Coordinates of C-alpha atoms in Angstrom, one line a residue:
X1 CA 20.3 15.3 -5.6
X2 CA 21.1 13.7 -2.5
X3 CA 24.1 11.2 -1.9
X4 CA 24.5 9.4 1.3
X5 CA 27.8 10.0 2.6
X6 CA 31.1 7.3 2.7
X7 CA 31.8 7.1 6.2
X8 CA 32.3 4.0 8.6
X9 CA 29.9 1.4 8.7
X10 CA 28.4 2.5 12.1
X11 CA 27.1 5.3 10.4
X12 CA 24.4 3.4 9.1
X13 CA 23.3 1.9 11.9
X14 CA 23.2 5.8 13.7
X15 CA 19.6 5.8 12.0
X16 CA 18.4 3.0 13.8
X17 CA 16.3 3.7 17.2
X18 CA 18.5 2.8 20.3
X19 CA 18.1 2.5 23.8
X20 CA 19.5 5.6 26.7
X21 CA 22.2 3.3 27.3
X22 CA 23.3 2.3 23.6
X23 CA 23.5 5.9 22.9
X24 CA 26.6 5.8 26.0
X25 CA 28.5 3.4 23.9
X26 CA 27.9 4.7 20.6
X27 CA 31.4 4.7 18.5
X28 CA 32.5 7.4 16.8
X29 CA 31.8 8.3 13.0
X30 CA 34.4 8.8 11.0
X31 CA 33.8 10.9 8.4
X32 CA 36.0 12.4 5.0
X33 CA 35.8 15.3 3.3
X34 CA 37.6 15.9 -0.2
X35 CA 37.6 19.8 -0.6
X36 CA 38.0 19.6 -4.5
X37 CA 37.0 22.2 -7.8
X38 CA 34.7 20.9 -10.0
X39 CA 33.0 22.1 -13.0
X40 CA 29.2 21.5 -12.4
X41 CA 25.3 23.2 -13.6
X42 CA 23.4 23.6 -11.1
X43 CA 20.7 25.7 -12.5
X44 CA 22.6 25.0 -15.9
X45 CA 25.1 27.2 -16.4
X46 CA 28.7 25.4 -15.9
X47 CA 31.2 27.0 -13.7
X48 CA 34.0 25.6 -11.6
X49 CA 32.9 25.3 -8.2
X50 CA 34.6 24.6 -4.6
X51 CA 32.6 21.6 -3.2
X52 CA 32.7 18.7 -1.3
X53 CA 33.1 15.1 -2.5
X54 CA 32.8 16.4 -6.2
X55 CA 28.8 17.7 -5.8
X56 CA 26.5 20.5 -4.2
X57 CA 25.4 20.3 -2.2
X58 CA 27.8 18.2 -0.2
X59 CA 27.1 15.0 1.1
X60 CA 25.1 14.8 4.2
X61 CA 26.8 13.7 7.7
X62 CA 24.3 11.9 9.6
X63 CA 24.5 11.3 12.9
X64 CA 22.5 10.0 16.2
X65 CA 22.3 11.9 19.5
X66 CA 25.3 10.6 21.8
X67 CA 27.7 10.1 18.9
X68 CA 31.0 11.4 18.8
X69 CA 31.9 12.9 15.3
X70 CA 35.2 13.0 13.5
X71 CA 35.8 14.7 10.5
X72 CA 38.9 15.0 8.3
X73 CA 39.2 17.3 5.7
X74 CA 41.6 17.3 2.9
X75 CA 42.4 20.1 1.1
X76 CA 42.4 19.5 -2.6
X77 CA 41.6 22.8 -4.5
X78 CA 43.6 23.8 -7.6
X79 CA 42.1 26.3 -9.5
X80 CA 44.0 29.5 -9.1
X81 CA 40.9 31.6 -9.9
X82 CA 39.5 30.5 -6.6
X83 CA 40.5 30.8 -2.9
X84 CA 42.6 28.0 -2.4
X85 CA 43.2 27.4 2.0
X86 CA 40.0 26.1 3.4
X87 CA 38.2 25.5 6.7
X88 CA 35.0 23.7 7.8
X89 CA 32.3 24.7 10.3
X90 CA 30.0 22.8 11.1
X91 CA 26.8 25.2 12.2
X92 CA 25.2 25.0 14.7
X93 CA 26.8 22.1 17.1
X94 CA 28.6 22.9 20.1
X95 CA 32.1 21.7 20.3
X96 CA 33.1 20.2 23.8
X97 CA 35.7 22.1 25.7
X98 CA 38.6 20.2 25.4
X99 CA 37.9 20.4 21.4
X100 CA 36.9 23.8 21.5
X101 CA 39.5 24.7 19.1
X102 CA 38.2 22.5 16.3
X103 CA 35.2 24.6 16.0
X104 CA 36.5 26.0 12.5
X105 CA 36.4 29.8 12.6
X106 CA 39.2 31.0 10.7
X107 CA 41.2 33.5 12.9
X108 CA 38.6 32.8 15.9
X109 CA 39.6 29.0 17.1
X110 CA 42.2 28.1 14.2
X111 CA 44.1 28.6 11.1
X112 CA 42.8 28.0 7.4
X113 CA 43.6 24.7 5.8
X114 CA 46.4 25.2 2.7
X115 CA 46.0 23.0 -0.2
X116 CA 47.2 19.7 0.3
X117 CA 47.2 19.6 3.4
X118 CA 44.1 17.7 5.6
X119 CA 43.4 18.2 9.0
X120 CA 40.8 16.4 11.5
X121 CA 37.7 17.8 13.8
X122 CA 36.7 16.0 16.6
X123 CA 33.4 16.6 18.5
X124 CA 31.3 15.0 20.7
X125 CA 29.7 12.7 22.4
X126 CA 27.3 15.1 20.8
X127 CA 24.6 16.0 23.3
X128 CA 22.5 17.9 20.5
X129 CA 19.4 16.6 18.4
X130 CA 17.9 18.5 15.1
X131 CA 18.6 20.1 12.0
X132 CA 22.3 21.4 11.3
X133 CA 24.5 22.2 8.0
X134 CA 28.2 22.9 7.5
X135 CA 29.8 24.7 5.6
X136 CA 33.5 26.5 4.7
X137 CA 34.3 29.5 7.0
X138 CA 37.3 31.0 5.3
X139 CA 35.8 34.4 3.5
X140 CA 33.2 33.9 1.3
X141 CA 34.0 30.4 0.1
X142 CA 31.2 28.8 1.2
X143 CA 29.3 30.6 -2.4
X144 CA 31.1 28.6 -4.7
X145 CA 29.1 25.2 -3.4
X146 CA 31.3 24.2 -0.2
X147 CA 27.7 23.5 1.9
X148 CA 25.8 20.4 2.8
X149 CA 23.4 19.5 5.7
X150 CA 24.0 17.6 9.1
X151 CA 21.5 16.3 10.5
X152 CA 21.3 14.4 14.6
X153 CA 19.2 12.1 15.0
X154 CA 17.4 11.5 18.3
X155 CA 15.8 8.2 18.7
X156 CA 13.6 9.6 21.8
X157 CA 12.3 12.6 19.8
X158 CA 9.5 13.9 21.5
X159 CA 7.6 14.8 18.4
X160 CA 8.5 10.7 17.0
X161 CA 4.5 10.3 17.2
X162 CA 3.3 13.5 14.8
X163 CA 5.5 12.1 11.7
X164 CA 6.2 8.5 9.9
X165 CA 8.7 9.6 7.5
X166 CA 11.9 11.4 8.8
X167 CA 15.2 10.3 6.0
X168 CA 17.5 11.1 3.4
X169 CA 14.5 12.4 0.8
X170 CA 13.0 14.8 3.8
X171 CA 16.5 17.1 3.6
X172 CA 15.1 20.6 1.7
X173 CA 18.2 22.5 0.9
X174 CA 18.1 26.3 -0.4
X175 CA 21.2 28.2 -1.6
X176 CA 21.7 31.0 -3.7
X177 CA 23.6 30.3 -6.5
X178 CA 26.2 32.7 -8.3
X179 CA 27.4 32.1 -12.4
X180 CA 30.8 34.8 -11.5
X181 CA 33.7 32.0 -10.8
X182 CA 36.0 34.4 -9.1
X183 CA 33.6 35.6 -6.2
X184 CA 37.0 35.8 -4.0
X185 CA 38.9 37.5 -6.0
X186 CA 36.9 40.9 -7.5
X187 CA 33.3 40.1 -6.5
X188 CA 34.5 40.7 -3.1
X189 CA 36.7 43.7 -3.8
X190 CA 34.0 45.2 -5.7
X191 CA 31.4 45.0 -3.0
X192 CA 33.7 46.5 -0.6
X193 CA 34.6 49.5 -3.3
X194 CA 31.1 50.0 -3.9
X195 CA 29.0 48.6 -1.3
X196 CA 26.2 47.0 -3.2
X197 CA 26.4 43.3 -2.7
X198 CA 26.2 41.3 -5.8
X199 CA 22.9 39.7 -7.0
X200 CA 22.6 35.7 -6.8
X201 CA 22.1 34.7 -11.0
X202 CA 19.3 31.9 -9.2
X203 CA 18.5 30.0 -5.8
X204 CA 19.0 25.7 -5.9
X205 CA 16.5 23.6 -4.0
X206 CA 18.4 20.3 -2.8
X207 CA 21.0 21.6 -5.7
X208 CA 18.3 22.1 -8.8
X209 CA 17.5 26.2 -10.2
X210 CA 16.7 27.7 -12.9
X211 CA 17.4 31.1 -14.2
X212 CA 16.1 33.7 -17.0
X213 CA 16.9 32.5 -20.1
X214 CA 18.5 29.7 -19.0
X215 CA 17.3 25.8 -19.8
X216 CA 14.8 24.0 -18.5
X217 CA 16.8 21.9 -15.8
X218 CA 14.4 19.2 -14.3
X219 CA 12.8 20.3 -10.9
X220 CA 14.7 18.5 -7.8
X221 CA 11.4 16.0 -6.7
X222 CA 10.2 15.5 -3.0
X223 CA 8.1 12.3 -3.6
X224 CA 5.3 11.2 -1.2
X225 CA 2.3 8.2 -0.2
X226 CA -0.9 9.5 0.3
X227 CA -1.9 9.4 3.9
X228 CA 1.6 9.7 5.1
X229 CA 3.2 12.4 7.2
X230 CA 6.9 13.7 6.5
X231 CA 9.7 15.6 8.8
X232 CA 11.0 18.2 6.4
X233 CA 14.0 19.3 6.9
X234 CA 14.2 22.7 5.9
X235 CA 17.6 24.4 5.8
X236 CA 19.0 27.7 4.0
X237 CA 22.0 27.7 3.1
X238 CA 22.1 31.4 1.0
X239 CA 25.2 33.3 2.0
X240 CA 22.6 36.6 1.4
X241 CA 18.9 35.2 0.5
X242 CA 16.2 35.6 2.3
X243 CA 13.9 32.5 1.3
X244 CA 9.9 32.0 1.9
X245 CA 9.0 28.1 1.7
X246 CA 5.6 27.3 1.1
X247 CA 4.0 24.3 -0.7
X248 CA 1.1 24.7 -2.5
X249 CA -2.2 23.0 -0.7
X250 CA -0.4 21.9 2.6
X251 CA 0.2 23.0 5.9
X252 CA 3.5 23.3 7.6
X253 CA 3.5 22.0 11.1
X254 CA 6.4 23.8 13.1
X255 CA 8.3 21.3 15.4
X256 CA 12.0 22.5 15.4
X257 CA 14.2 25.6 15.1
X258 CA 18.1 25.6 15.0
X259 CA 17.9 22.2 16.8
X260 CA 15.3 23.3 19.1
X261 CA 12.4 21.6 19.6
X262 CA 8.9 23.8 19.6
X263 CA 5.3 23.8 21.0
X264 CA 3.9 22.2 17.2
X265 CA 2.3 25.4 15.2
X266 CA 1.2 25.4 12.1
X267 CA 1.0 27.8 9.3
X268 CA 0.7 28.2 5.0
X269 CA 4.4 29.7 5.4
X270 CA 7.7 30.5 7.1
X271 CA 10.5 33.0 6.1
X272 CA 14.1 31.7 6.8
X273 CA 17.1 33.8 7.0
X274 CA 20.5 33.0 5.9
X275 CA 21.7 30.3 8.5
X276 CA 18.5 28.9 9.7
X277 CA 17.0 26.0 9.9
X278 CA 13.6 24.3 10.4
X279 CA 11.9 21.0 11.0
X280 CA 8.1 21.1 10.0
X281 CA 5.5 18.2 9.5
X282 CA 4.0 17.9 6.1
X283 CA 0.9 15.6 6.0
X284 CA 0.0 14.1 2.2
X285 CA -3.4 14.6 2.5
X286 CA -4.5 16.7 -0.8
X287 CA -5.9 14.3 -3.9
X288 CA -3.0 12.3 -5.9
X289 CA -1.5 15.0 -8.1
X290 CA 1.8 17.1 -8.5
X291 CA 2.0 20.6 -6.2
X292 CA 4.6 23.5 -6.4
X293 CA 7.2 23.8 -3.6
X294 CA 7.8 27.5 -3.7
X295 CA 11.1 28.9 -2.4
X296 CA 10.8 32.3 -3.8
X297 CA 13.7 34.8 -2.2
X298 CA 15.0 38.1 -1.3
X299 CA 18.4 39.3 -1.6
X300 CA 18.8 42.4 -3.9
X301 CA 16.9 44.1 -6.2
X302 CA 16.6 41.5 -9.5
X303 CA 17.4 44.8 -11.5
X304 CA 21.1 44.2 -10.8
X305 CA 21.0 41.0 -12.1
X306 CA 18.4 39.9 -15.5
X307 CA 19.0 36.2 -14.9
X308 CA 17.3 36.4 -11.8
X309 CA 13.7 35.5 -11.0
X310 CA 12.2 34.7 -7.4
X311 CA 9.4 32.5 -9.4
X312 CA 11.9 30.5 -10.4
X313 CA 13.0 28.9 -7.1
X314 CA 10.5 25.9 -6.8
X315 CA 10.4 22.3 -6.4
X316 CA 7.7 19.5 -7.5
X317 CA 6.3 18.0 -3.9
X318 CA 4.9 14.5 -5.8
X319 CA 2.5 11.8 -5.0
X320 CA 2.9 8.6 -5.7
X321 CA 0.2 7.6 -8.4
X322 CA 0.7 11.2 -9.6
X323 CA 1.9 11.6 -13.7
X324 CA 5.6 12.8 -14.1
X325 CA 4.6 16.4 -14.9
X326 CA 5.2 19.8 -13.8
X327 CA 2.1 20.8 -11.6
X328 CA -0.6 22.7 -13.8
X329 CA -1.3 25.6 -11.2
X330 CA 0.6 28.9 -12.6
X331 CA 4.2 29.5 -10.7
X332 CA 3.8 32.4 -7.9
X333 CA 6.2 34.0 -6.1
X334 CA 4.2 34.8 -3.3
X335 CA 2.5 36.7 -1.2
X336 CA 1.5 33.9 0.8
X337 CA -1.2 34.1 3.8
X338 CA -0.6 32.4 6.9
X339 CA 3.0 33.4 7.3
X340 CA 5.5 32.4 10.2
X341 CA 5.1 35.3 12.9
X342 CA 8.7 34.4 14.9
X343 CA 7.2 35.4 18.1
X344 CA 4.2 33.1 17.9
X345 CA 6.5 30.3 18.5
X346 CA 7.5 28.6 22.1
X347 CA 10.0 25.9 23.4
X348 CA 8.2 22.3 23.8
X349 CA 9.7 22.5 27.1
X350 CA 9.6 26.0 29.0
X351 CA 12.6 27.6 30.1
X352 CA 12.9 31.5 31.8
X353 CA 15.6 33.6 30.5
X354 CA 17.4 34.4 33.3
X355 CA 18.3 37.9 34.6
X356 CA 20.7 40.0 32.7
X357 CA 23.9 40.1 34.9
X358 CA 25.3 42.2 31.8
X359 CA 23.7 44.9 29.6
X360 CA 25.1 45.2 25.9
X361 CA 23.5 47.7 23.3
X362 CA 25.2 46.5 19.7
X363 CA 24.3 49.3 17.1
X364 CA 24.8 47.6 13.4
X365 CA 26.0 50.7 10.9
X366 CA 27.0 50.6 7.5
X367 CA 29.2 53.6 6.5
X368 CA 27.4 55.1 3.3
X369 CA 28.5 54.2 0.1
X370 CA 31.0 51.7 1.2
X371 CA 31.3 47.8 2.2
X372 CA 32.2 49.0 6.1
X373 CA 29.7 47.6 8.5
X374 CA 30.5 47.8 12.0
X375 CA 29.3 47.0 15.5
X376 CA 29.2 49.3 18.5
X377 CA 31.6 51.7 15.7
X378 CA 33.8 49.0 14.7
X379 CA 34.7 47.3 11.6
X380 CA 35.9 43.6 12.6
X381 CA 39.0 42.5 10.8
X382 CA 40.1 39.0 11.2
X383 CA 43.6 38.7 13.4
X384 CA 46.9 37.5 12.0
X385 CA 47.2 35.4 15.0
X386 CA 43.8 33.2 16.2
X387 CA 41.7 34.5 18.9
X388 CA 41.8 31.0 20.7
X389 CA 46.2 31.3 20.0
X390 CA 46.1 34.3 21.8
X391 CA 43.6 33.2 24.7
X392 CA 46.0 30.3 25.4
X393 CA 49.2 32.9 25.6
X394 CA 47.7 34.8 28.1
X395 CA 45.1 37.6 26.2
X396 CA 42.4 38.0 29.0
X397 CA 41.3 41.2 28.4
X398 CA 39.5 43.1 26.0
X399 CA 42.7 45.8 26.2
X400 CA 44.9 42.4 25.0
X401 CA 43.2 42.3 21.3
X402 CA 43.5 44.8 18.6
X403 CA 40.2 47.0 18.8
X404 CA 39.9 45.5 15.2
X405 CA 39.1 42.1 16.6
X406 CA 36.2 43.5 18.5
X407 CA 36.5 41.2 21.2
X408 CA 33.9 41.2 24.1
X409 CA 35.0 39.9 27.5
X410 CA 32.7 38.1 29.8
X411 CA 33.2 36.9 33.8
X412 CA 32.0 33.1 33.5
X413 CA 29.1 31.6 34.7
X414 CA 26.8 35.7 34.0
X415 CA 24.0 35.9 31.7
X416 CA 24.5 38.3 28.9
X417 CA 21.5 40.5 27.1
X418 CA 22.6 42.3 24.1
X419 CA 20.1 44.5 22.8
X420 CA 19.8 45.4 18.9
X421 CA 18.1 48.6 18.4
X422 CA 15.9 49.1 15.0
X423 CA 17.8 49.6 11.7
X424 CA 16.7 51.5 8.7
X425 CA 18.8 49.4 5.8
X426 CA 16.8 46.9 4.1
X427 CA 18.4 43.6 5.2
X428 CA 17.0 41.9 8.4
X429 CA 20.7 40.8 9.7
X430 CA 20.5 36.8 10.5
X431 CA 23.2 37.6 13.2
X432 CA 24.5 33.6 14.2
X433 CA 26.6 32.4 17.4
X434 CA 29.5 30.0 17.3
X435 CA 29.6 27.0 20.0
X436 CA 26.2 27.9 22.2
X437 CA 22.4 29.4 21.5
X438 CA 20.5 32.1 23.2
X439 CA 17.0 32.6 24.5
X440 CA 15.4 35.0 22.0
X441 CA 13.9 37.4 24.1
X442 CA 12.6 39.4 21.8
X443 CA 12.3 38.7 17.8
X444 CA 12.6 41.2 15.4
X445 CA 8.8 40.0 14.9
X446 CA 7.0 41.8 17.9
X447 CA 7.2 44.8 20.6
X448 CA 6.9 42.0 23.8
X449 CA 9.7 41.4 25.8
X450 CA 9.1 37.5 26.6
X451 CA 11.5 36.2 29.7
X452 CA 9.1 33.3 30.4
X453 CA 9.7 30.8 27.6
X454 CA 11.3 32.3 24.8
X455 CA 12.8 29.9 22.5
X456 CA 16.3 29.1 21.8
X457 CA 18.2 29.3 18.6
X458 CA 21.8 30.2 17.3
X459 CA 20.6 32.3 14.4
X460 CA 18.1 35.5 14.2
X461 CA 16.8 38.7 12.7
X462 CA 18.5 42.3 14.1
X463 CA 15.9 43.9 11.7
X464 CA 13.7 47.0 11.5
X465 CA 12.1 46.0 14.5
X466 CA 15.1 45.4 16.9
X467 CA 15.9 42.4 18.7
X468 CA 17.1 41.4 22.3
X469 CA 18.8 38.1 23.4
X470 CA 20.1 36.7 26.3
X471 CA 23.3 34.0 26.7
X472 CA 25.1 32.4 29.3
X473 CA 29.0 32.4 29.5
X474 CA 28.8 28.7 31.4
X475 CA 31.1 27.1 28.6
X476 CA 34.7 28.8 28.2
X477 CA 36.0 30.0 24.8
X478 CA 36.4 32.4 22.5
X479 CA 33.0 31.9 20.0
X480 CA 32.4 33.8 17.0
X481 CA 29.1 36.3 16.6
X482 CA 28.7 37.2 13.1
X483 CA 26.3 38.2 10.5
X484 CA 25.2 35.1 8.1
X485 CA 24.9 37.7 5.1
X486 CA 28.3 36.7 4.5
X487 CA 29.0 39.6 2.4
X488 CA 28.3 41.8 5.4
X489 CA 30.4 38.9 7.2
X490 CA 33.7 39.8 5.4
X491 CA 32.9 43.7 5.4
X492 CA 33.1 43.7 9.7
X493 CA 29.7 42.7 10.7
X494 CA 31.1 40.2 13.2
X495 CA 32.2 40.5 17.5
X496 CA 34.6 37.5 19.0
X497 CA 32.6 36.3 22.5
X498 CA 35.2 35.3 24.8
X499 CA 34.0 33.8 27.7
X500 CA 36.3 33.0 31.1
X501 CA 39.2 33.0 29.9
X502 CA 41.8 31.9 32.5
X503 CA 39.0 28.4 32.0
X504 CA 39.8 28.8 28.2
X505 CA 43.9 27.7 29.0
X506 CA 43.3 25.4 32.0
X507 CA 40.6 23.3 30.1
X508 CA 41.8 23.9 26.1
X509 CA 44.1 21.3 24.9
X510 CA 45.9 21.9 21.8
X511 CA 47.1 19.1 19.5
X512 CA 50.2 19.3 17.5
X513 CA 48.0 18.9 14.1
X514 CA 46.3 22.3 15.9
X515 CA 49.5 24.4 16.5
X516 CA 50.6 23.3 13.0
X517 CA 47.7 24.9 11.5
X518 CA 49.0 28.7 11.7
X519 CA 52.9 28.3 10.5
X520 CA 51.6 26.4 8.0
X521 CA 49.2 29.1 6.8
X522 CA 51.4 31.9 7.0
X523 CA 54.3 30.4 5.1
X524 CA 51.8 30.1 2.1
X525 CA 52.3 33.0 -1.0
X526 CA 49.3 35.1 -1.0
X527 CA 47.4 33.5 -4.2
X528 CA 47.5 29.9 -2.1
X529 CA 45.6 31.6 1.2

């Protein structure tokens, strides 16, 4: 379930409508964080978990456009099973320059957090409006449960008119879910000995699942009025799973992606990578009665794992009036007609991708039989010393990192196309970029080439199909460019984006909590990293 967040008082009032100006003079939120194990069922098994606040998913930060955010984390995990250092992203909002470093890539912009220790983001005034989620950066951590939703609200939201419900019970949240406690420790190890990723035991909706053989946990509920129209909220939050969201006798009315807003299309269906997000309007207009929300997923053959069962990944979308009962349809797993075709969607306000000023082809290999993915022939390995460290000691060019870092240098102020050609492995890779977006020139979805008005999104398919983007290098800064298969992730599917970098040390400020960070890290034994 759901729990609103303890944060400052003005928080509260961020989900009131306000004026241009009011949004100016907004104060910030202050928000905290307690990083803690606990032993919790999602789906019904009990394992001890790294999460935020004591539940998963975490809390939800909720914000309104023009705010500034501040967000402390402390640091309190014990269990020596587990990873133990921490560090927080929050995905998909752009850090301002002068905070660039509290952006929350591990060994990109900053240091892990070591147990009991707490440390403080600041962004903002956030210029940003949509659907976001954050989540722990540091390995693979973010499996265990550290994940929850962040979601900017924009009082002048042009689609305000095509929805009457847009609040805390609108938030869909899918995650795979994992029974093995020590993910870190030999989950990880054996994927990269063997390279076959291990197999989720179930998938949550808003933190519910159920698995084979396992008991009958009550369905998380979405409850509606007849009549009335809702702003889902759609977010997946797998570190591997593909998921399909469909509810049964609806439409889905498509109005955002990754925080951008869309030309309104509707379909039966969307497929969402890991990392992605969407906003779609869902109008109660079927007879009083209880319908399936069906999440069914991808990620691995079920064959590696018995407890798993795509069927299983539902939710109960009830009307109010309607008996508390599970709907009486049977429980599908899809095929579902009407699907989400990526290219078929357009920016509510046009925008031309401009002209390439630099051509990239990134080729995305696996070497056979093992857990080495790499781009352009390399495997990237996080540095001992933080990109952004380096940046501000004088690194400017791509000759100054290790070839391990796989760090791209960029003149400022050029637009960059990176073209993905097809790939013959079976994952579709939901490559995601730190700190900006990029016009999606062409989706994994279609053969067009579409400079006019592509949209723009932080997080898409390099799949059998190929895929081109385009980004600017305006803003200054090391940004990280990474698979959101986080196995993959951790196994060298990721580049480091640095962008002007003589900007990056006249404009970064450190803070001494920053520069703290890293001596503070390293002077940890191993089994507290």
């Amino acid at each position: 379930m759901l729990h609103a967040l303890v944060v400052s008082a003005v928080l509260l009032a961020a989900l009131k409508p306000a004026t241009g100006a009011a949004l100016q003079a907004r104060a910030a939120k202050h928000v905290t964080l307690d990083v803690v194990n606990a032993k919790l069922a999602p789906d019904g098994f009990s394992r001890s978990t790294v999460v935020v606040n004591g539940q998963y998913p975490g809390p939800p930060i909720l914000l309104t456009k023009g705010d500034s955010l501040s967000v402390t984390v402390n640091n309190r995990l014990t269990d020596p099973t587990m990873r133990r250092s921490t560090s927080l992203d929050l995905d998909g909002l752009f850090s301002t320059t002068s905070e660039l470093y509290d952006e929350g890539s591990s060994f990109v912009t900053q240091c892990p957090i070591g147990p009991n220790a707490s440390y403080t983001y600041n962004h903002g005034p956030i210029d940003q409006a949509g659907s976001f989620w954050y989540h722990s950066q540091l390995s693979i951590q973010y499996i265990d449960g550290f994940r929850g939703p962040l979601i900017v609200y924009d009082p002048e939201d042009p689609h305000k008119a095509l929805y009457d419900v847009d609040d805390l019970t609108t938030i869909i949240q899918m995650g795979d879910w994992w029974h093995n406690t020590t993910l870190s420790p030999t989950m990880l190890p054996q994927y990269e000995a063997t390279g076959i990723i291990p197999v989720s035991d179930s998938s949550t909706v808003n933190g519910v699942a159920r698995y084979n053989g396992g008991p009958a946990v009550p369905w998380s509920v979405v409850n509606v009025v007849a009549g009335k129209r809702y702003r889902l909220r759609l977010i997946n939050e797998s570190a591997r799973n593909v998921v399909t969201f469909n509810i049964e006798g609806h439409s889905l009315n498509i109005i955002e992606a990754d925080g951008g807003n869309l030309v309104p299309h509707t379909v039966n269906a969307l497929d969402m990578l890991a990392g992605q997000r969407y906003s779609v309007v869902v109008t109660a207009n079927q007879p009083v009665a209880n319908y399936w929300i069906q999440t069914p997923f991808v990620g691995g053959s079920a064959a590696n794992n018995l407890n798993q069962n795509a069927s299983l990944a539902r939710a109960i979308l009830r009307y109010a009036g309607a008996p508390i009962a599970d709907p009486t349809t049977p429980m599908s797993a899809g095929p579902f007609t009407g699907s989400l075709v990526e290219a078929d969607l357009a920016p509510l306000v046009p925008q031309a991708a401009p002209p390439a000023d630099v051509n990239m082809t990134l080729d995305l290999e696996v070497i056979a039989g093992q857990a080495i993915w790499t781009v352009n022939g390399v495997s990237f390995l996080p540095p001992k010393t933080p990109t952004l460290m380096q940046v501000l000691e004088g690194a400017s060019t791509e000759a100054d990192f290790n070839v391990t870092e796989n760090t791209f240098v960029f003149p400022p102020n050029k637009t960059i196309q990176f073209t993905f050609p097809p790939n013959d492995d079976d994952d579709a890779h939901p490559l995601h970029m730190h700190g900006q977006n990029f016009w999606l020139v062409k989706p994994n979805t279609t053969d067009v080439i579409n400079t006019v008005n592509p949209i723009k999104r932080d997080t898409a398919a390099a799949g059998a199909n190929g895929m081109i983007l385009r980004f600017s290098t305006d803003k200054p800064g090391p940004f990280h460019f990474h698979c959101h298969i986080f196995w993959h992730y951790q196994a060298g599917l990721a580049t480091v984006l640095l962008n002007n970098a003589n900007a990056t040390r006249a404009e970064v400020h450190p803070t001494p909590a920053w520069e703290a960070l890293c001596p503070a890290y390293s002077a940890l034994p191993a089994d507290l990293q």
